[in-house]
Amino acid sequence: MDPAPVVLINAFEVPEGQDEAFIAGWERARTFLSKQPGYISTRLHRSVSPNADFRFVNVALWQSPQAFQAATSHPEFRSIPVPFKFHPSLYEVVRE
């Protein structure tokens, strides 16, 4: 049996007025990552609360931590500028 996928949860600090620039960068990163081995899916969420600390949160599924690490260590991915603070972490599902 294959191990369960891991979940990337990445919260971003995006100042007001910079949504379009942030989303353009996210799209560029997604285009690269979606072609990498082990990628399953991703969704970008925007807070409905105007005072949220993290206005955007990315939730992605990867086949393994190793697949995620390999993709995000790739020089092409590293060359994508990220002018916003971000807080990524990998998780495993423990209950459904």
Tab-separated table of C-alpha atoms in Angstrom:
chain	number	residue	atom	x	y	z
A	1	MET	CA	0.000	0.000	0.000
A	2	ASP	CA	1.310	3.462	-0.897
A	3	PRO	CA	1.798	5.928	1.951
A	4	ALA	CA	-0.857	8.601	2.345
A	5	PRO	CA	-0.199	11.933	0.651
A	6	VAL	CA	1.056	14.848	2.706
A	7	VAL	CA	-0.698	18.194	2.924
A	8	LEU	CA	1.184	21.446	2.479
A	9	ILE	CA	-0.421	24.358	4.309
A	10	ASN	CA	1.293	27.634	3.467
A	11	ALA	CA	0.006	30.899	4.943
A	12	PHE	CA	1.024	34.170	3.277
A	13	GLU	CA	1.264	37.718	4.610
A	14	VAL	CA	-0.007	39.845	1.710
A	15	PRO	CA	-0.558	43.560	2.363
A	16	GLU	CA	-3.749	45.241	1.172
A	17	GLY	CA	-3.544	46.303	-2.442
A	18	GLN	CA	-1.033	43.617	-3.442
A	19	ASP	CA	-3.456	40.793	-4.222
A	20	GLU	CA	-2.889	40.853	-7.987
A	21	ALA	CA	0.897	40.768	-7.660
A	22	PHE	CA	0.675	37.942	-5.135
A	23	ILE	CA	-1.714	35.858	-7.243
A	24	ALA	CA	0.469	36.329	-10.344
A	25	GLY	CA	3.465	34.969	-8.414
A	26	TRP	CA	1.403	32.119	-6.980
A	27	GLU	CA	0.258	31.188	-10.500
A	28	ARG	CA	3.864	31.110	-11.703
A	29	ALA	CA	4.880	28.831	-8.835
A	30	ARG	CA	1.849	26.590	-9.359
A	31	THR	CA	2.606	26.225	-13.068
A	32	PHE	CA	6.087	24.937	-12.254
A	33	LEU	CA	5.097	22.764	-9.279
A	34	SER	CA	2.140	21.138	-11.035
A	35	LYS	CA	4.569	19.566	-13.536
A	36	GLN	CA	6.786	18.011	-10.862
A	37	PRO	CA	6.763	14.332	-9.840
A	38	GLY	CA	4.604	13.746	-6.785
A	39	TYR	CA	2.377	16.802	-7.231
A	40	ILE	CA	-1.324	16.024	-6.757
A	41	SER	CA	-3.243	19.296	-6.420
A	42	THR	CA	-3.355	22.763	-4.904
A	43	ARG	CA	-5.932	25.370	-3.957
A	44	LEU	CA	-5.425	28.996	-3.003
A	45	HIS	CA	-7.773	30.417	-0.365
A	46	ARG	CA	-8.426	34.076	0.512
A	47	SER	CA	-9.704	35.092	3.936
A	48	VAL	CA	-13.187	36.557	4.154
A	49	SER	CA	-12.084	38.449	7.271
A	50	PRO	CA	-10.525	41.841	6.465
A	51	ASN	CA	-8.347	41.672	9.604
A	52	ALA	CA	-6.862	38.212	9.064
A	53	ASP	CA	-3.141	37.885	9.775
A	54	PHE	CA	-2.848	35.576	6.783
A	55	ARG	CA	-5.005	36.836	3.933
A	56	PHE	CA	-4.041	33.944	1.648
A	57	VAL	CA	-3.510	30.271	2.454
A	58	ASN	CA	-2.357	27.666	-0.035
A	59	VAL	CA	-3.344	24.038	0.581
A	60	ALA	CA	-1.637	21.455	-1.620
A	61	LEU	CA	-1.383	17.681	-1.759
A	62	TRP	CA	1.889	15.902	-2.491
A	63	GLN	CA	2.582	12.180	-2.742
A	64	SER	CA	5.383	12.439	-0.173
A	65	PRO	CA	7.527	14.903	1.763
A	66	GLN	CA	10.436	13.889	-0.480
A	67	ALA	CA	8.522	14.842	-3.643
A	68	PHE	CA	7.664	18.240	-2.167
A	69	GLN	CA	11.256	18.852	-1.046
A	70	ALA	CA	12.654	17.860	-4.444
A	71	ALA	CA	10.257	20.187	-6.277
A	72	THR	CA	10.877	23.168	-4.012
A	73	SER	CA	14.652	22.630	-4.068
A	74	HIS	CA	14.770	22.781	-7.868
A	75	PRO	CA	16.768	25.801	-9.136
A	76	GLU	CA	13.924	26.889	-11.430
A	77	PHE	CA	11.517	27.030	-8.491
A	78	ARG	CA	14.086	28.833	-6.340
A	79	SER	CA	14.425	31.498	-9.050
A	80	ILE	CA	10.761	32.532	-8.709
A	81	PRO	CA	10.711	35.770	-6.676
A	82	VAL	CA	8.594	35.691	-3.514
A	83	PRO	CA	8.342	39.234	-2.099
A	84	PHE	CA	5.829	38.182	0.578
A	85	LYS	CA	6.362	36.475	3.938
A	86	PHE	CA	5.181	32.893	3.927
A	87	HIS	CA	4.855	30.122	6.509
A	88	PRO	CA	4.838	26.618	4.952
A	89	SER	CA	4.577	23.310	6.732
A	90	LEU	CA	3.749	19.732	5.742
A	91	TYR	CA	1.027	17.819	7.561
A	92	GLU	CA	-0.390	14.333	7.622
A	93	VAL	CA	-4.083	13.584	8.000
A	94	VAL	CA	-4.744	11.944	11.366
A	95	ARG	CA	-8.568	11.881	11.325
A	96	GLU	CA	-11.334	12.192	8.746
